[in-house]
Short mmCIF file of C-alpha atoms and ligand atoms in Angstrom, two decimals:
data_model
loop_
_atom_site.label_atom_id
_atom_site.label_comp_id
_atom_site.label_asym_id
_atom_site.label_seq_id
_atom_site.Cartn_x
_atom_site.Cartn_y
_atom_site.Cartn_z
CA MET A 1 82.79 120.28 84.80
CA SER A 2 85.10 117.77 86.45
CA LEU A 3 85.15 114.08 87.32
CA LEU A 4 86.28 112.83 90.70
CA ALA A 5 88.25 109.67 89.86
CA ILE A 6 89.11 106.84 92.22
CA GLU A 7 91.57 103.95 91.76
CA THR A 8 92.08 101.05 94.20
CA SER A 9 92.67 98.00 91.97
CA CYS A 10 96.02 96.94 93.41
CA ASP A 11 98.35 98.57 95.93
CA GLU A 12 97.89 102.29 95.21
CA THR A 13 95.03 104.22 96.81
CA ALA A 14 94.47 107.14 94.44
CA ALA A 15 92.01 109.97 93.78
CA ALA A 16 92.08 112.77 91.22
CA VAL A 17 89.97 115.59 89.83
CA ILE A 18 89.98 115.85 86.02
CA GLY A 19 88.30 118.55 83.95
CA SER A 20 86.32 117.70 80.81
CA ASP A 21 89.22 119.32 78.90
CA LEU A 22 91.41 116.64 80.56
CA ALA A 23 93.18 119.19 82.76
CA VAL A 24 94.44 117.36 85.86
CA HIS A 25 93.33 119.64 88.72
CA SER A 26 94.64 117.30 91.41
CA SER A 27 96.06 113.81 91.67
CA ILE A 28 96.90 112.07 94.93
CA VAL A 29 98.53 108.62 95.07
CA ALA A 30 99.14 106.81 98.37
CA SER A 31 101.37 103.82 97.64
CA GLN A 32 101.38 100.74 99.86
CA ALA A 33 104.63 99.47 98.32
CA GLU A 34 106.63 99.86 101.53
CA THR A 35 104.18 97.70 103.47
CA HIS A 36 104.06 94.94 100.85
CA ALA A 37 107.85 95.03 100.38
CA ALA A 38 108.22 93.19 103.69
CA TYR A 39 106.34 90.24 102.10
CA GLY A 40 108.07 90.44 98.70
CA GLY A 41 104.80 91.18 96.87
CA VAL A 42 101.24 92.45 97.25
CA VAL A 43 99.21 90.74 100.02
CA PRO A 44 95.60 91.10 98.76
CA GLU A 45 93.87 91.08 102.16
CA LEU A 46 96.26 93.66 103.55
CA ALA A 47 95.91 95.81 100.42
CA ALA A 48 92.11 95.90 100.72
CA ARG A 49 92.30 96.85 104.39
CA MET A 50 94.76 99.65 103.69
CA HIS A 51 92.53 101.03 100.90
CA LEU A 52 89.67 101.12 103.39
CA GLU A 53 91.80 103.05 105.88
CA ARG A 54 93.10 105.55 103.34
CA ILE A 55 90.40 106.12 100.73
CA ALA A 56 88.53 108.87 102.58
CA GLY A 57 91.69 110.85 103.35
CA VAL A 58 93.07 110.51 99.83
CA THR A 59 89.76 111.59 98.27
CA ALA A 60 89.43 114.55 100.65
CA ALA A 61 92.98 115.63 99.76
CA ALA A 62 92.22 115.46 96.02
CA LEU A 63 89.09 117.60 96.50
CA ALA A 64 90.79 120.06 98.87
CA ALA A 65 93.43 120.81 96.25
CA VAL A 66 90.79 122.10 93.81
CA PRO A 67 89.14 125.54 94.16
CA GLY A 68 85.41 124.95 94.67
CA GLY A 69 85.89 121.34 95.81
CA TRP A 70 82.67 119.37 95.39
CA GLU A 71 81.00 122.27 93.54
CA VAL A 72 83.00 121.54 90.37
CA ILE A 73 82.36 117.77 90.43
CA THR A 74 79.75 116.56 87.93
CA GLY A 75 80.33 112.80 88.25
CA VAL A 76 82.46 110.06 89.79
CA ALA A 77 84.69 107.62 87.84
CA VAL A 78 86.07 104.51 89.49
CA THR A 79 88.06 101.43 88.47
CA ARG A 80 85.79 98.33 88.42
CA GLY A 81 88.39 95.86 87.11
CA PRO A 82 90.72 94.16 86.43
CA GLY A 83 92.42 93.88 89.80
CA LEU A 84 92.14 92.33 93.25
CA ALA A 85 88.47 91.72 94.13
CA GLY A 86 88.62 93.02 97.70
CA CYS A 87 90.52 96.12 96.59
CA LEU A 88 88.11 96.89 93.74
CA LEU A 89 85.16 96.51 96.13
CA VAL A 90 86.51 99.21 98.43
CA GLY A 91 86.83 101.71 95.56
CA THR A 92 83.49 101.00 93.88
CA ALA A 93 81.53 100.89 97.15
CA TYR A 94 83.09 104.18 98.20
CA ALA A 95 82.40 105.79 94.81
CA ASP A 96 78.79 104.55 94.81
CA ALA A 97 78.24 105.87 98.34
CA LEU A 98 79.75 109.30 97.58
CA ALA A 99 77.81 109.62 94.34
CA GLY A 100 74.57 108.51 96.03
CA ALA A 101 74.99 110.99 98.87
CA ARG A 102 75.74 113.86 96.45
CA GLY A 103 73.22 112.92 93.78
CA LEU A 104 75.98 112.48 91.17
CA PRO A 105 76.23 109.87 88.38
CA VAL A 106 78.99 107.23 88.36
CA VAL A 107 80.95 105.55 85.61
CA GLY A 108 82.83 102.26 86.04
CA VAL A 109 86.17 102.23 84.23
CA SER A 110 88.49 99.46 83.08
CA HIS A 111 91.93 99.90 84.65
CA MET A 112 93.43 98.95 81.27
CA ALA A 113 91.49 101.71 79.48
CA GLY A 114 92.84 103.97 82.22
CA HIS A 115 96.43 103.08 81.35
CA VAL A 116 95.73 103.75 77.64
CA TRP A 117 94.03 107.12 78.13
CA ALA A 118 96.80 108.30 80.47
CA ALA A 119 98.57 108.99 77.18
CA GLN A 120 95.95 111.61 76.33
CA LEU A 121 96.74 113.48 79.54
CA ALA A 122 100.31 113.73 78.29
CA ASP A 123 99.27 114.47 74.72
CA PRO A 124 95.75 115.99 74.47
CA GLY A 125 95.85 115.72 70.66
CA LEU A 126 96.01 111.91 70.80
CA ARG A 127 93.22 110.38 68.66
CA PRO A 128 92.76 106.94 67.10
CA PRO A 129 94.01 105.18 65.13
CA PHE A 130 97.04 104.26 67.24
CA VAL A 131 98.91 101.20 68.45
CA ALA A 132 99.33 100.81 72.23
CA LEU A 133 101.91 98.69 74.00
CA VAL A 134 100.46 98.15 77.48
CA VAL A 135 103.09 96.92 79.92
CA SER A 136 102.20 96.51 83.60
CA GLY A 137 102.49 94.08 86.48
CA GLY A 138 99.59 92.00 85.16
CA HIS A 139 99.51 92.71 81.40
CA THR A 140 101.69 92.75 78.32
CA ASP A 141 99.30 93.58 75.49
CA LEU A 142 99.66 95.08 72.04
CA ILE A 143 96.41 96.66 70.92
CA HIS A 144 95.19 98.64 67.93
CA VAL A 145 92.81 101.41 68.91
CA GLU A 146 91.08 101.75 65.54
CA ALA A 147 88.46 104.29 66.63
CA LEU A 148 86.95 105.49 69.90
CA GLY A 149 85.39 102.38 71.48
CA THR A 150 86.88 100.02 68.85
CA VAL A 151 89.95 98.19 70.12
CA ARG A 152 91.53 95.11 68.53
CA LEU A 153 93.89 92.96 70.59
CA LEU A 154 96.90 92.26 68.35
CA GLY A 155 98.86 90.11 70.80
CA ALA A 156 99.58 89.42 74.45
CA THR A 157 101.92 87.51 76.71
CA ARG A 158 101.56 83.73 76.77
CA ASP A 159 102.93 83.50 80.33
CA ASP A 160 104.36 86.18 82.64
CA ALA A 161 103.61 89.87 82.20
CA VAL A 162 106.78 91.88 81.65
CA GLY A 163 106.34 93.75 84.96
CA GLU A 164 106.03 90.40 86.71
CA ALA A 165 109.30 89.31 85.04
CA PHE A 166 111.03 92.47 86.33
CA ASP A 167 109.68 91.77 89.83
CA LYS A 168 110.76 88.09 89.77
CA VAL A 169 114.22 88.79 88.36
CA ALA A 170 114.70 91.50 90.99
CA ARG A 171 114.00 88.90 93.66
CA LEU A 172 116.57 86.54 92.09
CA LEU A 173 119.09 89.38 92.29
CA GLY A 174 118.24 90.16 95.92
CA LEU A 175 116.68 93.53 95.02
CA PRO A 176 113.65 94.91 96.90
CA TYR A 177 109.97 94.95 95.82
CA PRO A 178 108.76 96.54 93.56
CA GLY A 179 111.44 95.06 91.37
CA GLY A 180 110.96 97.14 88.22
CA PRO A 181 112.28 100.43 89.61
CA ALA A 182 115.07 98.54 91.46
CA ILE A 183 116.25 96.88 88.23
CA ASP A 184 115.98 100.19 86.37
CA ARG A 185 118.31 101.80 88.98
CA THR A 186 120.72 98.87 89.26
CA ALA A 187 121.01 98.41 85.49
CA ARG A 188 122.26 101.96 85.06
CA GLY A 189 125.65 100.93 86.41
CA GLY A 190 125.83 97.71 84.38
CA ASP A 191 126.84 96.50 80.91
CA PRO A 192 123.74 95.46 78.90
CA ALA A 193 125.90 93.49 76.45
CA ARG A 194 127.72 91.45 79.14
CA TYR A 195 125.35 88.45 79.00
CA ARG A 196 123.34 87.46 75.93
CA LEU A 197 119.85 86.45 77.12
CA PRO A 198 116.87 85.10 75.09
CA ARG A 199 114.74 87.55 73.12
CA PRO A 200 111.72 85.46 72.07
CA VAL A 201 109.58 86.96 69.32
CA LEU A 202 106.43 84.86 69.03
CA PRO A 203 104.04 84.84 66.06
CA ASP A 204 100.84 86.93 66.23
CA PHE A 205 102.56 89.60 68.31
CA GLY A 206 102.88 87.17 71.23
CA PHE A 207 105.24 87.66 74.14
CA SER A 208 106.85 85.15 76.51
CA PHE A 209 108.97 86.16 79.48
CA SER A 210 109.15 82.99 81.56
CA GLY A 211 112.10 81.60 79.53
CA LEU A 212 114.02 84.83 80.01
CA LYS A 213 113.39 84.68 83.76
CA THR A 214 114.59 81.05 83.89
CA ALA A 215 117.71 81.96 81.89
CA VAL A 216 118.50 84.65 84.48
CA ARG A 217 118.02 82.10 87.27
CA TYR A 218 120.58 79.71 85.70
CA LEU A 219 122.96 82.59 85.04
CA VAL A 220 122.75 83.79 88.65
CA ASP A 221 123.36 80.23 89.92
CA ASP A 222 126.48 80.01 87.72
CA LEU A 223 127.83 83.39 88.76
CA ARG A 224 127.23 83.10 92.48
CA PRO A 225 130.08 81.75 94.58
CA GLY A 226 128.20 79.13 96.64
CA ASP A 227 125.26 80.74 98.44
CA ALA A 228 126.98 84.12 98.72
CA PRO A 229 125.24 87.17 97.23
CA LEU A 230 126.29 88.32 93.76
CA ASP A 231 129.15 90.78 93.52
CA PRO A 232 127.49 94.24 93.02
CA ALA A 233 129.25 94.85 89.67
CA VAL A 234 128.17 91.44 88.36
CA ARG A 235 124.64 92.04 89.64
CA ALA A 236 124.48 95.34 87.74
CA ASP A 237 125.60 93.56 84.54
CA VAL A 238 122.93 90.85 84.97
CA ALA A 239 120.23 93.49 85.64
CA ALA A 240 121.30 95.49 82.57
CA SER A 241 121.46 92.37 80.36
CA PHE A 242 117.99 91.21 81.48
CA GLN A 243 116.53 94.68 80.94
CA ALA A 244 118.11 94.91 77.47
CA ALA A 245 116.57 91.56 76.46
CA ALA A 246 113.10 92.51 77.75
CA VAL A 247 113.22 95.97 76.14
CA ASP A 248 114.48 94.58 72.82
CA THR A 249 111.59 92.08 72.68
CA LEU A 250 109.00 94.77 73.47
CA CYS A 251 110.40 97.17 70.87
CA THR A 252 110.62 94.49 68.16
CA GLN A 253 106.93 93.61 68.52
CA LEU A 254 105.89 97.25 68.78
CA GLU A 255 107.72 98.08 65.54
CA ALA A 256 106.10 95.09 63.80
CA ALA A 257 102.63 96.13 65.00
CA ILE A 258 103.09 99.67 63.73
CA GLU A 259 104.26 98.36 60.37
CA GLN A 260 101.43 95.85 60.04
CA THR A 261 98.63 98.23 61.04
CA GLY A 262 100.10 101.29 59.35
CA ALA A 263 99.06 103.30 62.43
CA PRO A 264 100.52 106.81 62.33
CA ARG A 265 100.83 106.96 66.11
CA ALA A 266 101.87 104.71 68.96
CA ILE A 267 101.86 104.88 72.75
CA ILE A 268 103.58 102.92 75.51
CA VAL A 269 101.71 102.88 78.83
CA GLY A 270 101.52 100.99 82.15
CA GLY A 271 104.02 100.80 85.02
CA VAL A 272 106.87 99.35 82.95
CA ALA A 273 106.61 102.32 80.55
CA SER A 274 108.37 104.33 83.26
CA ASN A 275 111.51 102.24 82.59
CA ARG A 276 114.27 104.53 81.37
CA SER A 277 115.83 102.05 78.97
CA LEU A 278 112.47 101.21 77.36
CA ARG A 279 111.66 104.90 76.91
CA ALA A 280 115.01 105.65 75.26
CA GLU A 281 115.12 102.55 73.05
CA ALA A 282 111.50 102.82 71.88
CA THR A 283 111.91 106.52 71.14
CA ARG A 284 114.97 105.72 69.01
CA ARG A 285 113.38 102.79 67.17
CA CYS A 286 110.04 104.49 66.45
CA ARG A 287 111.69 107.54 64.88
CA GLY A 288 110.45 107.84 61.31
CA LEU A 289 107.99 104.98 61.89
CA ALA A 290 105.22 106.54 64.03
CA GLN A 291 104.69 109.46 66.36
CA LEU A 292 105.35 107.94 69.80
CA THR A 293 103.86 109.13 73.10
CA ILE A 294 105.07 107.80 76.45
CA PRO A 295 103.41 109.56 79.39
CA PRO A 296 105.63 110.86 82.22
CA PRO A 297 106.46 108.14 84.77
CA GLU A 298 103.86 109.29 87.32
CA LEU A 299 101.13 108.72 84.70
CA CYS A 300 102.54 105.28 83.76
CA THR A 301 102.33 103.69 87.20
CA ASP A 302 98.89 103.35 88.80
CA ASN A 303 97.09 106.64 89.47
CA ALA A 304 93.55 108.02 89.41
CA ALA A 305 94.12 110.76 86.81
CA MET A 306 94.21 108.04 84.13
CA VAL A 307 90.88 106.67 85.43
CA GLY A 308 89.41 110.16 85.05
CA ALA A 309 90.72 110.42 81.48
CA ALA A 310 89.21 107.04 80.53
CA GLY A 311 86.05 108.01 82.44
CA TRP A 312 85.58 111.09 80.25
CA GLU A 313 86.13 109.03 77.09
CA ILE A 314 83.40 106.56 78.18
CA VAL A 315 80.97 109.26 79.34
CA ARG A 316 81.28 111.07 75.98
CA ARG A 317 80.76 107.85 74.06
CA ARG A 318 78.00 106.12 76.03
CA GLY A 319 77.14 108.18 79.10
CA PHE A 320 77.26 107.33 82.80
CA ASP A 321 76.30 103.93 84.24
CA GLN A 322 72.83 103.25 85.57
CA GLY A 323 72.53 101.78 89.07
CA PRO A 324 75.21 100.53 91.44
CA LEU A 325 78.49 99.27 89.96
CA SER A 326 79.65 95.66 89.92
CA VAL A 327 83.34 94.78 90.16
CA ASP A 328 85.01 92.46 87.64
CA PRO A 329 88.47 91.24 88.80
CA GLY A 330 89.09 89.58 85.40
CA LEU A 331 87.79 92.42 83.23
CA ALA A 332 89.66 92.23 79.91
CA SER A 333 88.09 95.28 78.26
CA TYR A 334 89.94 98.30 76.88
CA THR A 335 86.71 100.23 76.36
O1 KG4 B 1 100.74 99.69 85.98
P1 KG4 B 1 101.31 99.34 87.29
O2 KG4 B 1 101.67 100.44 88.24
O3 KG4 B 1 100.35 98.36 88.07
C1 KG4 B 1 99.65 97.33 87.41
O4 KG4 B 1 98.59 97.64 86.82
O5 KG4 B 1 100.19 96.20 87.41
O6 KG4 B 1 102.60 98.44 86.98
C2 KG4 B 1 103.35 97.89 88.01
C3 KG4 B 1 104.52 97.16 87.38
C4 KG4 B 1 105.37 96.40 88.41
O7 KG4 B 1 105.63 95.11 87.90
C5 KG4 B 1 106.63 97.24 88.51
O8 KG4 B 1 107.77 96.48 88.86
C6 KG4 B 1 106.73 97.80 87.11
O9 KG4 B 1 105.41 98.11 86.76
N1 KG4 B 1 107.58 98.99 87.04
C7 KG4 B 1 108.73 99.06 86.34
C8 KG4 B 1 109.27 100.34 86.57
N2 KG4 B 1 108.41 101.02 87.40
C9 KG4 B 1 107.37 100.18 87.67
N3 KG4 B 1 109.34 98.15 85.55
C10 KG4 B 1 110.50 98.51 84.98
N4 KG4 B 1 111.10 99.71 85.18
C11 KG4 B 1 110.52 100.66 85.95
N5 KG4 B 1 111.11 101.85 86.13
ZN1 ZN B 2 98.08 99.38 86.45
#
């Protein structure tokens, strides 16, 4: 019994085969990052067209990697939101068509639930209650998963998502898209204590990253000789100082959420959870507070295995969907 899972919400075309025991039998991710890098960010129209070109090949590769191929597939899971409308349409239409042709049921999955349940692929024993810090290009949410299907939003960003802040600061520093991994790399050679940047801690577990981004802009303007690029050593210090401020803010709110809820476990998921500094700092600060799970980097950034994991959770709880799927670009659900 396995689900074929499909993910096309942003700029990764991905397919995976996941057993009901959550074993990942195959997981293929075709990133479009190189194409969008030329434009400094994701171009929605281009992304949708590339999904259309690649989805069949990526899905065939995921199935070919599994003994038995289609024979072991008992249903199809696909991301139906949140994400770019045109991109979501490619994935859901393809999933509906495949399922229809094969007589298989489909389940529409929230991309955000996918990020959360990626943690269960890394740690099969993960069960509610737990606190989740969800950090991606579009979200910075703290949630309390009280029970299966019962999720309370504790707090969220009031402006930029933290991944968006990494991407924008990278651009200020002349680093390539996607900015998160570029800052992660650059910061390794820098001094995180060189520049003291704002670490806003808002009430109700709120986050705000636009002030931090603006502070980096002023700092870069001050440090740059005229219009010349930053000296590489200075740039590394700015990257490290920005990253330290962002990571400190995230960890402070995560600690507070664990303390307030009394949750015995916590997870950090989403693309930014692959950040080395965040992983190290959160691991240190959660010691003695809660059992912390951070999935390996390839399960933090967008992939279809996480959609399969969330798909199984939904199927167990409320079964497959009836009829064709609708996309919801603004879907805010974690269930
Ligand atoms: O979850 P994800 O792959 O896609 C969305 O659902 O948004 O997250 C993408 C975000 C981007 O903003 C990217 O810059 C950031 O995750 N990211 C990182 C790292 N790897 C990816 N941010 C900081 N450090 C990283 N190593
Ligand atoms: Zn994502």
